[in-house]
Short mmCIF file of C-alpha atoms and ligand atoms in Angstrom, two decimals:
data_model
loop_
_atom_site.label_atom_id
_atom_site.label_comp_id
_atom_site.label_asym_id
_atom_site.label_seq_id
_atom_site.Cartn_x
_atom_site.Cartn_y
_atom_site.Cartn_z
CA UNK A 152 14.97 -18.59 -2.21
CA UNK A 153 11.36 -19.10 -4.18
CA UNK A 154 10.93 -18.66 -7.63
CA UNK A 155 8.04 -18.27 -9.82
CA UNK A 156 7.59 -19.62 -13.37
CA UNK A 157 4.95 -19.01 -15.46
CA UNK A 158 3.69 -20.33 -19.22
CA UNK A 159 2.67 -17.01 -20.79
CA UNK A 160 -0.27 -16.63 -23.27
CA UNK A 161 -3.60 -18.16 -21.39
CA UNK A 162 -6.63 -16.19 -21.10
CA UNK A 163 -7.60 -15.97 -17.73
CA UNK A 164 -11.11 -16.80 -16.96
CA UNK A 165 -13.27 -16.84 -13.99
CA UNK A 166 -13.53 -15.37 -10.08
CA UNK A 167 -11.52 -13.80 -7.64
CA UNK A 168 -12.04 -13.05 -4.26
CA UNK A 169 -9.77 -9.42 -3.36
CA UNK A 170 -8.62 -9.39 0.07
CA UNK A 171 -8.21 -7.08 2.77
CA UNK A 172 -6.09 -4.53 2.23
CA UNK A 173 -2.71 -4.14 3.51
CA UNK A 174 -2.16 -0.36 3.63
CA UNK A 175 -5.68 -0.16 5.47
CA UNK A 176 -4.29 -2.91 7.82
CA UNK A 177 -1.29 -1.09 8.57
CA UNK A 178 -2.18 1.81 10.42
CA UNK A 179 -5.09 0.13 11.66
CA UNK A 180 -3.16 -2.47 13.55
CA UNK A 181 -0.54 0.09 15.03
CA UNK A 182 -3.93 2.40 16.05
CA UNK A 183 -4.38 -0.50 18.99
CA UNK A 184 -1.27 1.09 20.75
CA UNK A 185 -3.70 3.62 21.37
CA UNK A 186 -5.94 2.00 24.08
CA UNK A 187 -5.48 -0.69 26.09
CA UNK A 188 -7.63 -3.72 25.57
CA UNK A 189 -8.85 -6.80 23.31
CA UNK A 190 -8.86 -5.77 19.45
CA UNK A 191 -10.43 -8.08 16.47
CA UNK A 192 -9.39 -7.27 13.04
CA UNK A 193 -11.30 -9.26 10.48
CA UNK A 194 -10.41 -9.72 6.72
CA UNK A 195 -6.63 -9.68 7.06
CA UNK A 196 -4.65 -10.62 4.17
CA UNK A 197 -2.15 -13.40 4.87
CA UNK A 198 1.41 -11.30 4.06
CA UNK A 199 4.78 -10.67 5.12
CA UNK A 200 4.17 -6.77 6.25
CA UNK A 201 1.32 -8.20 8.51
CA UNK A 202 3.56 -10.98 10.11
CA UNK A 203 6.04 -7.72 10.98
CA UNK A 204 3.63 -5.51 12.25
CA UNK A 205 2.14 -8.32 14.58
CA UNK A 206 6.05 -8.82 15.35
CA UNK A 207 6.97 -5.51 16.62
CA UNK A 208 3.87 -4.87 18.63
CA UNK A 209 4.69 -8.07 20.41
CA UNK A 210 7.64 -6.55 21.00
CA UNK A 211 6.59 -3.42 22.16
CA UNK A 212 4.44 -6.04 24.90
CA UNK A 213 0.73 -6.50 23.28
CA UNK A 214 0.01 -10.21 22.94
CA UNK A 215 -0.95 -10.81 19.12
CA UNK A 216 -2.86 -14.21 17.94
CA UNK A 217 -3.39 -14.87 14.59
CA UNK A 218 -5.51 -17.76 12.38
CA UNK A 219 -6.49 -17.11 8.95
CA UNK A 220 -8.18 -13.96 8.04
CA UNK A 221 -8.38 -12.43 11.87
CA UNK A 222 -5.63 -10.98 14.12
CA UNK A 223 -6.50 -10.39 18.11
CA UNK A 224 -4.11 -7.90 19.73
CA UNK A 225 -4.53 -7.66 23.84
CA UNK A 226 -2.26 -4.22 24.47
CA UNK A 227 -3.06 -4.18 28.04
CA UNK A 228 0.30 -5.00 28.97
CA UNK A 229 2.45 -2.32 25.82
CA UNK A 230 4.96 -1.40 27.84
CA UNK A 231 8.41 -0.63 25.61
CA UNK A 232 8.04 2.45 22.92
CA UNK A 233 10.80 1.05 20.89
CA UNK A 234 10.78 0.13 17.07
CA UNK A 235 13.63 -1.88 16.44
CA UNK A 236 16.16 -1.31 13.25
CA UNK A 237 15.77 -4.73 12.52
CA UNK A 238 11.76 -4.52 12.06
CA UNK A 239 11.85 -1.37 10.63
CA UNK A 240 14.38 -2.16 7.55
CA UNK A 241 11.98 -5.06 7.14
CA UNK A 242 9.09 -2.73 6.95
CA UNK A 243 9.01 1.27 6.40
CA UNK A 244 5.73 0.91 7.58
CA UNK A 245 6.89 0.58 10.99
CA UNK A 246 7.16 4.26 11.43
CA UNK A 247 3.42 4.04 12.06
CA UNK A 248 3.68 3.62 15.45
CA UNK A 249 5.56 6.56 16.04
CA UNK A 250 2.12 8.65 16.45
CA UNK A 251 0.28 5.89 19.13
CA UNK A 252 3.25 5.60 20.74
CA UNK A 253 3.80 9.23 21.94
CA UNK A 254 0.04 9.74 22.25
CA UNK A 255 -0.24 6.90 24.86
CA UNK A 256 3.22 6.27 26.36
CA UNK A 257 4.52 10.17 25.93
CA UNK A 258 7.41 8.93 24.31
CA UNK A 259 8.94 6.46 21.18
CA UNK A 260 11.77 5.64 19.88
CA UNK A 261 11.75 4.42 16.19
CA UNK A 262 14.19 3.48 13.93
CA UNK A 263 14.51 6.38 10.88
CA UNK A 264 13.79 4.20 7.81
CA UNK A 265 16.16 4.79 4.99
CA UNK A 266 15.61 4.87 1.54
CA UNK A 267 13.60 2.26 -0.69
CA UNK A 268 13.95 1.39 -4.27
CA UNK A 269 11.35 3.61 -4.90
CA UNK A 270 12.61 6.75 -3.72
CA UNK A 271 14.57 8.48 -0.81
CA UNK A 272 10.83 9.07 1.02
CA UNK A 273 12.03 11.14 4.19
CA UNK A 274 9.28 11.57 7.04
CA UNK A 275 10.12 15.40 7.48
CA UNK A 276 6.57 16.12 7.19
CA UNK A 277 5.94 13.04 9.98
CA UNK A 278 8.21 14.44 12.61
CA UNK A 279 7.58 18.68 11.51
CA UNK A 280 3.85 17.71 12.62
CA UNK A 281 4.71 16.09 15.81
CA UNK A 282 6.62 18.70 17.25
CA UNK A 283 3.81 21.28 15.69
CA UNK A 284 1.69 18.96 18.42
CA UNK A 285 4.31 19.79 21.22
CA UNK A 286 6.90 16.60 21.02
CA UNK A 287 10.34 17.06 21.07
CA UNK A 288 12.04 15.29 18.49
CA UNK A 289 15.52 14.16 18.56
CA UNK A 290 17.58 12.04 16.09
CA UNK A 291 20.15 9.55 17.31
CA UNK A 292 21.81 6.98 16.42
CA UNK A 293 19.59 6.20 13.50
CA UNK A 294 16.50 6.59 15.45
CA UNK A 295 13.73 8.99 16.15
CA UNK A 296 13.71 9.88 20.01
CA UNK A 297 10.36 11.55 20.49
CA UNK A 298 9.20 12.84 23.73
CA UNK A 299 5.90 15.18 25.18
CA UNK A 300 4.65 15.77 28.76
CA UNK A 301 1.29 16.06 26.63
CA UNK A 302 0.31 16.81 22.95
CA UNK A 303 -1.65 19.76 22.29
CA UNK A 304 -3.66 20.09 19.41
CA UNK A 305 -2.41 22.75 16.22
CA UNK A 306 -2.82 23.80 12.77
CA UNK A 307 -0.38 21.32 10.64
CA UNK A 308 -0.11 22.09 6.83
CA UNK A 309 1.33 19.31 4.55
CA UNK A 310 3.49 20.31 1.94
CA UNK A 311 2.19 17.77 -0.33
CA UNK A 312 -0.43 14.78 0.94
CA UNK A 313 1.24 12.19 2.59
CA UNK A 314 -0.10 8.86 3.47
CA UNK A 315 1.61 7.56 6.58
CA UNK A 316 2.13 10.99 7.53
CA UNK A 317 -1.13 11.96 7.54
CA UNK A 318 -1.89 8.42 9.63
CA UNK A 319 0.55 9.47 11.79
CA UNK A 320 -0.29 12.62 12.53
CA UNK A 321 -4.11 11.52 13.10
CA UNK A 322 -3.32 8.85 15.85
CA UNK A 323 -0.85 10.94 17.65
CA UNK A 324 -3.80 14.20 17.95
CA UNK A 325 -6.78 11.81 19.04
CA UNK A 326 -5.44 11.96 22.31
CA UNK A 327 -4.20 15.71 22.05
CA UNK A 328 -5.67 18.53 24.28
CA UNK A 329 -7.62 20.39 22.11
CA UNK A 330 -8.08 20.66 18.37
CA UNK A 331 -5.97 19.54 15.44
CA UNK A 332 -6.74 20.91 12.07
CA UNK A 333 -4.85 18.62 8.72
CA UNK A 334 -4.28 20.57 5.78
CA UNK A 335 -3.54 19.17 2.75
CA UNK A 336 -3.95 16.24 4.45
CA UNK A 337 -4.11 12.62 1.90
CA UNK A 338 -7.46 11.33 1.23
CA UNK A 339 -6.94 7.99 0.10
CA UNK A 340 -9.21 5.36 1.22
CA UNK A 341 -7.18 3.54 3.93
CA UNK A 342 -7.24 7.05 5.94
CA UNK A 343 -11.24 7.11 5.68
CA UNK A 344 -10.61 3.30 7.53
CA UNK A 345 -8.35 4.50 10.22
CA UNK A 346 -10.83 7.48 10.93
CA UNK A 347 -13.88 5.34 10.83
CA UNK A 348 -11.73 2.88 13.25
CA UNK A 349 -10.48 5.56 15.66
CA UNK A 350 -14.12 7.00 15.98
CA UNK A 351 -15.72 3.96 16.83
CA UNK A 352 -12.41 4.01 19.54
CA UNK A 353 -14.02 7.16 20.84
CA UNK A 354 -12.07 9.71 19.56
CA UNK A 355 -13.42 12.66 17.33
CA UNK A 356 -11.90 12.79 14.16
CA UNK A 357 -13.50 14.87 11.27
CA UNK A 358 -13.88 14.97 7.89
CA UNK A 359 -11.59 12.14 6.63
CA UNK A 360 -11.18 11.52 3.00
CA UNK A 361 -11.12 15.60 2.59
CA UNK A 362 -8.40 17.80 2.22
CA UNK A 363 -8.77 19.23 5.96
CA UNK A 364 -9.05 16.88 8.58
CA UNK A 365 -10.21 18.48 12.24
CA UNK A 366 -9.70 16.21 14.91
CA UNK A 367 -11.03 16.98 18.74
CA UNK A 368 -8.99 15.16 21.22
CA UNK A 369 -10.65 13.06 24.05
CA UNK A 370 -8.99 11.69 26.87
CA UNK A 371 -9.46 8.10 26.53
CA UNK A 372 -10.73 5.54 24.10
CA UNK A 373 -11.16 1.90 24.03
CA UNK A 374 -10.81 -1.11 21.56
CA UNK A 375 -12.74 -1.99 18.73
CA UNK A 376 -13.24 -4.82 16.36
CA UNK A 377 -13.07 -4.23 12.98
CA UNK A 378 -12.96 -5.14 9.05
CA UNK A 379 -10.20 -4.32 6.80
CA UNK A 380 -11.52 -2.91 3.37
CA UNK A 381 -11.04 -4.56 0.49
CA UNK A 382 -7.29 -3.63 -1.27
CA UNK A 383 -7.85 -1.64 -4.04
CA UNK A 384 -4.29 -2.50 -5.69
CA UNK A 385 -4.92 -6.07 -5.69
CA UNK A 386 -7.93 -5.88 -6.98
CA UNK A 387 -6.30 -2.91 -9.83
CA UNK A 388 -3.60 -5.54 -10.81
CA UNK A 389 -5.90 -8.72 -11.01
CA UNK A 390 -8.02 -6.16 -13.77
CA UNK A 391 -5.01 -5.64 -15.76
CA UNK A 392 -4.75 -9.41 -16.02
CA UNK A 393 -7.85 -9.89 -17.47
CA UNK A 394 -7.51 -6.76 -20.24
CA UNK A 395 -3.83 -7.99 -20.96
CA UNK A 396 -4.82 -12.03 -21.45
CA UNK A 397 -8.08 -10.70 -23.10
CA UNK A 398 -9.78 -13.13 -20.80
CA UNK A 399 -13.45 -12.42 -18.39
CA UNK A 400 -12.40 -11.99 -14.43
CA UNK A 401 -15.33 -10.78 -11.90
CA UNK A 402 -13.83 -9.62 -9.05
CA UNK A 403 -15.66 -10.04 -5.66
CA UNK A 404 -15.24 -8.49 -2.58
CA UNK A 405 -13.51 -5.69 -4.18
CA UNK A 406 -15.03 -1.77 -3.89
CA UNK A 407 -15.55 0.10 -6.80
CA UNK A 408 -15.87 3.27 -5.46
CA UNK A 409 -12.30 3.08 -4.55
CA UNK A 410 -11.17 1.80 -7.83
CA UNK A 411 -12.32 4.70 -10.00
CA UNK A 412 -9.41 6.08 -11.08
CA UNK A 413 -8.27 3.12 -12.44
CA UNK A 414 -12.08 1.83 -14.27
CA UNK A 415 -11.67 4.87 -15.88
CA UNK A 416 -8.34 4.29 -17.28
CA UNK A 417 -9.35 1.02 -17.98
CA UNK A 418 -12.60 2.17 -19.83
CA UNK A 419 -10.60 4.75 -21.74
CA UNK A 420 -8.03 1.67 -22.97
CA UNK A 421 -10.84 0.33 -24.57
CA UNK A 422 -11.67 -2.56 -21.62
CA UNK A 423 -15.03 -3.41 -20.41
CA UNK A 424 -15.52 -2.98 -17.05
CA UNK A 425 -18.92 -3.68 -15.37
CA UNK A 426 -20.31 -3.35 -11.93
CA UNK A 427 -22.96 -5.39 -10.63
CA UNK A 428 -24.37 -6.90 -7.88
CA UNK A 429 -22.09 -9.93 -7.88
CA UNK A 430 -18.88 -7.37 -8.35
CA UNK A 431 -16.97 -6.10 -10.75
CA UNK A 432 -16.27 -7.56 -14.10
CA UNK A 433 -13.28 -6.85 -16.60
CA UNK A 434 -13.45 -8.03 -20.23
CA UNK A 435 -10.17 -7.73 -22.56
CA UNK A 436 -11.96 -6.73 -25.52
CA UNK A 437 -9.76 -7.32 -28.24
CA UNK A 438 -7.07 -4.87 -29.01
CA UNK A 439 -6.51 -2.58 -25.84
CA UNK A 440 -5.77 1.51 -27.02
CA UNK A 441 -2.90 3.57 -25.83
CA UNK A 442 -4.12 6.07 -23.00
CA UNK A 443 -1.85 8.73 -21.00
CA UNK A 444 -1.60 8.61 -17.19
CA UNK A 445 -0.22 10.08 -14.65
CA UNK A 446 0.19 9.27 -10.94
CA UNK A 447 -1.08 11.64 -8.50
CA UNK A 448 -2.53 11.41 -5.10
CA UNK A 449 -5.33 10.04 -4.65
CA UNK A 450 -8.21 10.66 -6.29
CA UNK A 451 -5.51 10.65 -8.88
CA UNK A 452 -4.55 7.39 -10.26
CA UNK A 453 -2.14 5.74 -7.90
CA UNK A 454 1.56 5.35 -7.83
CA UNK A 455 0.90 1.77 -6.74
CA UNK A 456 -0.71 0.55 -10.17
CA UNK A 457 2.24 2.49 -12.57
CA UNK A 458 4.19 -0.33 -13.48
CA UNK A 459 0.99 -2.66 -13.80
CA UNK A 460 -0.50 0.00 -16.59
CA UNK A 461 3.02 0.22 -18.00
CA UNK A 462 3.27 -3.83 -19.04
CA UNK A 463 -0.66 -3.33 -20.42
CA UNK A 464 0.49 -0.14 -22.52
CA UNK A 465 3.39 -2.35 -23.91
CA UNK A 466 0.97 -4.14 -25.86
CA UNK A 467 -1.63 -1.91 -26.54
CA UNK A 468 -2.19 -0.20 -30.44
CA UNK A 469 0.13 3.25 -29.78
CA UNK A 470 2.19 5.30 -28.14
CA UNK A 471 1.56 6.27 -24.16
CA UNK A 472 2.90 8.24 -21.97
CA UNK A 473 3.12 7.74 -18.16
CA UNK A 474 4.10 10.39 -15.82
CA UNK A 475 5.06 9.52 -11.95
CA UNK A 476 4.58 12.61 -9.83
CA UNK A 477 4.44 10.84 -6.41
CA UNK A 478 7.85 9.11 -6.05
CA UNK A 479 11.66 9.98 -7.92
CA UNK A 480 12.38 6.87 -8.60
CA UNK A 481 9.12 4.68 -9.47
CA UNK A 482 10.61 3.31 -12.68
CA UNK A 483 12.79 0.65 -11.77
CA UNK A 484 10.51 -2.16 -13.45
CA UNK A 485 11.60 -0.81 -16.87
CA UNK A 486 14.64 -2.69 -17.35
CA UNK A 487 13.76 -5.81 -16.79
CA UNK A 488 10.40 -4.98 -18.67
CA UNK A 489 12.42 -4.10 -21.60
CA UNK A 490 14.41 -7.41 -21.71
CA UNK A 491 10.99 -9.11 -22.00
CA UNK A 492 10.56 -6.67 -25.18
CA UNK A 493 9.10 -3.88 -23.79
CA UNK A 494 9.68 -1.04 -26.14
CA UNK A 495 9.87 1.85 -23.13
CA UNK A 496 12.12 4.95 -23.45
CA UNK A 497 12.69 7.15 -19.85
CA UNK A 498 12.91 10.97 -20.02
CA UNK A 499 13.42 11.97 -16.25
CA UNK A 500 9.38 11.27 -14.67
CA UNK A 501 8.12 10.63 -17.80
CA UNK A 502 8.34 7.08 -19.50
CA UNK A 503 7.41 6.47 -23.08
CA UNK A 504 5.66 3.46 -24.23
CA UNK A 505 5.60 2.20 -27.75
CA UNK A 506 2.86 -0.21 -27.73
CA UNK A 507 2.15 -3.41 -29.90
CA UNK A 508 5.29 -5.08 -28.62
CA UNK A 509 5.44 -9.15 -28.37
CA UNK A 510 6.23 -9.75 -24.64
CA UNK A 511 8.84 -13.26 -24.45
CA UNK A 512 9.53 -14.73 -21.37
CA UNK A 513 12.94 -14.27 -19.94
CA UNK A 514 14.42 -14.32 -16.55
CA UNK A 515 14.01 -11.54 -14.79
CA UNK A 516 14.29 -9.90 -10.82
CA UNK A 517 11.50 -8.24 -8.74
CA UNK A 518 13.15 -4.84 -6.95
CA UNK A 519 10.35 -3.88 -5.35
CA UNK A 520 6.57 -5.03 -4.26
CA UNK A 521 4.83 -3.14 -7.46
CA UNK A 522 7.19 -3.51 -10.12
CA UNK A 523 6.93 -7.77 -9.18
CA UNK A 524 3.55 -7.57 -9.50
CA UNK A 525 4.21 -5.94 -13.18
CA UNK A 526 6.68 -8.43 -14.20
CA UNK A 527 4.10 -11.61 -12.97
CA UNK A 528 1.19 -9.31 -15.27
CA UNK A 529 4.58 -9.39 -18.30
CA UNK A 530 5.13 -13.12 -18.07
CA UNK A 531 1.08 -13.78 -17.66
CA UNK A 532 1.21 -12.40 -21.38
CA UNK A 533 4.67 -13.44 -22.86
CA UNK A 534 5.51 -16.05 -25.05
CA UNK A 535 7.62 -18.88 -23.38
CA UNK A 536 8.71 -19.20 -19.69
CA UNK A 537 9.13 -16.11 -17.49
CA UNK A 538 10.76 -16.89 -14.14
CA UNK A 539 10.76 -14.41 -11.31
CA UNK A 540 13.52 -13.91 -8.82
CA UNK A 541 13.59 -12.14 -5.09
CA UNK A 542 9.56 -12.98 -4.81
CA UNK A 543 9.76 -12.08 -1.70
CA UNK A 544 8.72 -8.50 -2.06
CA UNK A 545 5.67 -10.11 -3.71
CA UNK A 546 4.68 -12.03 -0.38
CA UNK A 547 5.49 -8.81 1.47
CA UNK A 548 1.87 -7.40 -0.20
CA UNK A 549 0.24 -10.22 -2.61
CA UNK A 550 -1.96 -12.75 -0.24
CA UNK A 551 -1.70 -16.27 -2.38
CA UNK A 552 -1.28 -14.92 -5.40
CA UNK A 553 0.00 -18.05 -7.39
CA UNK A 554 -3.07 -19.61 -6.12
CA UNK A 555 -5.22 -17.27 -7.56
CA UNK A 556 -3.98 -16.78 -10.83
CA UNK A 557 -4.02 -20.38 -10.92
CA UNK A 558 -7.59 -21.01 -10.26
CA UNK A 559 -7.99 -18.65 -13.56
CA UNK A 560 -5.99 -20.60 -15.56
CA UNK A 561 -2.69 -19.28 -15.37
CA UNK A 562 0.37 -21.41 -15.59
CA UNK A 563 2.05 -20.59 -12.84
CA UNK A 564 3.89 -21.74 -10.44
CA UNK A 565 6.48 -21.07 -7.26
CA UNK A 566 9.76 -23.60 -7.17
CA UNK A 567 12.76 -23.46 -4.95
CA UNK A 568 15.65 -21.85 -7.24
CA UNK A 569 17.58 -24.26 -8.31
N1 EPU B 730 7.28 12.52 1.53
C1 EPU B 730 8.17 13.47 1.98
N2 EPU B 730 8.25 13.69 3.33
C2 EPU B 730 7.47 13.00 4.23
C3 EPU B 730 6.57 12.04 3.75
C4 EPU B 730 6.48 11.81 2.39
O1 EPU B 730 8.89 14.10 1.19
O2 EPU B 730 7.59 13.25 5.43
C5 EPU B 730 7.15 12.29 0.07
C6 EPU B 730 7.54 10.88 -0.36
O3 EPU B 730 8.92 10.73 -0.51
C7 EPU B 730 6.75 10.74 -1.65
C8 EPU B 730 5.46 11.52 -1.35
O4 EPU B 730 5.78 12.37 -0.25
O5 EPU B 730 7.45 11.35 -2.69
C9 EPU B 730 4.25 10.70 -0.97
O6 EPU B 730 4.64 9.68 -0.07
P1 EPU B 730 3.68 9.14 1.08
O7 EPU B 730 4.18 9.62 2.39
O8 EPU B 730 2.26 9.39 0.73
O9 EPU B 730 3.97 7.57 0.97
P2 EPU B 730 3.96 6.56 2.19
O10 EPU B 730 2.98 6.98 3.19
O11 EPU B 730 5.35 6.27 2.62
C10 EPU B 730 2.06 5.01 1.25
C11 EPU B 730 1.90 3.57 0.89
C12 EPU B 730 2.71 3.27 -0.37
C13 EPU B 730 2.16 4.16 -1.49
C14 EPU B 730 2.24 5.63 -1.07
C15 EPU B 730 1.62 6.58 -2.08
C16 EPU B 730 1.53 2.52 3.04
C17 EPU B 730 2.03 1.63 4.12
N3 EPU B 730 2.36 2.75 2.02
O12 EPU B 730 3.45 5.23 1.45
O13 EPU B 730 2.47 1.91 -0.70
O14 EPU B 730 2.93 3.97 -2.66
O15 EPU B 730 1.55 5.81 0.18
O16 EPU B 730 0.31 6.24 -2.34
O17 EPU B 730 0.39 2.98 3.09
C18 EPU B 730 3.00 -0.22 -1.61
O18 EPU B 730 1.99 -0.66 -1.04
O19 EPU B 730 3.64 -0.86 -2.49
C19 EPU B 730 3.46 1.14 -1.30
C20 EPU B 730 4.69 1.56 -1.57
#
């Protein structure tokens, strides 16, 4: 299995180009099950959870070409509505074809995803809104059996905002009789995508990227081609790296409407952060200051760029303290930070963060895709040689990222463990 080594200490300098973004890609790619026909997806970041998606809509009969940066998926011939264990426990993300499934084929059968590293993260609130819709939902064997001579539309009310739920939710009403209103629904930028994406399908969804999303089912709609935004996360973590290695990155292709939780964070720390016409521009700026955060939905700052903050509040002037309110268990880089000398004590959701530690390199494991991407940002920083174990969760959600921390001066590398 890869490793990756890296030579801490170098200011990074210079550009990077963000790519698409793989939580937009997701739901966009399982949103073809929905019609049948040719699809283009442009801007698609070369990673693991993409390989697996194409995978088990191959498997579920659509024909799926790749080269770089574009996917073509013909689901004229989608005839199965099953999502395998196997490509499930690869990918959580599977589930997302629960809601095309039973809005085009009436029925699906998907594994039940267990827990993650990050938290138990159940999808009650997935399977409570398709049977508000009219599906009957079973659970057997491990899987999901869900079944509807139609889908009518209904009132569904989140308990709290979820993601995939929401996404699920959205492509299982477009083809509902009648209207579907979303409370509480998430509003993060990747369901703005999948709206704009199913609307262009034909269908008649409302009011994405708000709290209520009304959708008016239609009978029929027909492929697209389409973009994938820019990843905001990627983009998020490659700004840490320049405020930790007090080094100059511009970031292009990136959206900084998308990013402003974290700019303002960033600001706040003390970082300069400018947007201009050639993109965005992060400055380490000499001692970076201690600043609370807390993870909410977004608007909020995201869950997904915790444990990147908490290896920049390790070295920063004070004390910090970071709060996860989105998943139970989001803390799992801590360890490992703390045998790079991290100086990080945990009080239930709450982590404290004693700054002006001296990183050192040490060997250390990735547990989940975030919390790598923190310990890459740790070593980036560190004195001596940091290697990474289990990269694989990196690949599952960082396209080339060796590369480009290379090409701004990182030493870095990936080796075969020896
Ligand atoms: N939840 C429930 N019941 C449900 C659904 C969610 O209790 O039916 C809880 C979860 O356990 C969690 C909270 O609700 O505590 C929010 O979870 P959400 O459903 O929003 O998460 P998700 O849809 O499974 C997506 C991203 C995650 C990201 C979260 C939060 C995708 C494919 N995944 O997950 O991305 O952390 O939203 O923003 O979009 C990652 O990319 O590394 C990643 C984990």
């Amino acid at each position: 299995m890869d490793e990756i080594l890296i030579k801490g200490g170098v200011p990074l300098n210079g550009e990077v180009k963000i790519s698409g973004a793989k939580n937009a890609a997701l739901p966009m790619l399982a949103a073809t099950l929905l019609a049948g026909g040719a699809f283009t997806f442009e801007n698609v970041p070369a990673l693991k959870d993409i390989e697996t998606i194409g995978h088990l809509l191959a498997d579920l009969g659509a024909d799926v070409c790749s080269e770089p940066g574009t996917i073509r998926i013909d689901t004229s011939g989608v005839n199965r509505h099953e999502a395998p264990y196997d490509l499930v426990r690869k990918m959580r993300a599977s589930v997302l074809v629960l809601g095309p499934l039973l809005a085009r084929l009436k029925r699906a059968r998907v594994s039940l995803p267990g827990g993650c590293a990050i938290g138990a993260r159940p999808i009650n609130m997935h399977l409570e809104g398709l049977s508000r819709l009219g599906a009957e939902i079973k659970l057997e064997h491990g899987y999901v059996e869900a079944s509807a001579d139609k889908l009518v539309g209904a009132e569904i009310f989140f308990d709290i905002p979820t993601v995939t739920g929401t996404e699920n939710l959205m492509t299982a009403a477009v083809l509902a009789e009648g209207t579907t209103v979303l409370r509480n629904a998430a509003r993060e930028p990747e369901i703005v995508a999948l709206a704009d994406m199913l609307n262009r399908m034909g269908a008649d969804v409302r009011d994405a990227g708000s709290p209520v999303i009304t959708i008016q089912g239609v009978n029929a709609l027909k492929p697209v081609s389409s973009r994938i935004i820019p990843d905001r996360i990627e983009a998020g973590t490659y700004m840490i790296a320049a405020a930790l290695t007090g080094g100059s990155i511009l970031l292009t292709d990136a959206e900084p409407d998308h990013l402003k939780p974290v700019i303002h964070k960033l600001r706040e720390a003390g970082v300069s952060v400018s947007i201009n016409d050639r993109g965005i521009e992060v400055r380490g700026n000499g001692p970076v200051k201690s600043v609370d955060i807390k993870t909410l939905p977004y608007p909020g700052f995201p869950t997904d760029m915790q444990a990147q903050f908490m290896v920049l509040m390790s070295v920063s002037s004070g004390l910090s303290i970071i709060s996860e309110t989105v998943f139970e268990n989001r803390f799992i880089h801590v360890s490992e930070l703390r045998r790079m000398g991290a100086d990080i004590t945990i009080s239930g959701n709450h982590a404290m963060i004693k700054g002006a530690a001296r990183l050192s390199g040490a060997p250390v494991m990735a547990t989940d895709l975030r919390a790598s991407a923190s310990l890459v940002l740790a070593g980036l920083v560190a004195d001596g040689t940091t290697r990474i174990s289990r990269i694989y969760h990196l690949d599952r959600g960082y396209e080339s990222m060796e590369e480009k921390f290379s090409r701004l001066g990182a030493c870095i590398e990936r080796v075969a463990a020896g």
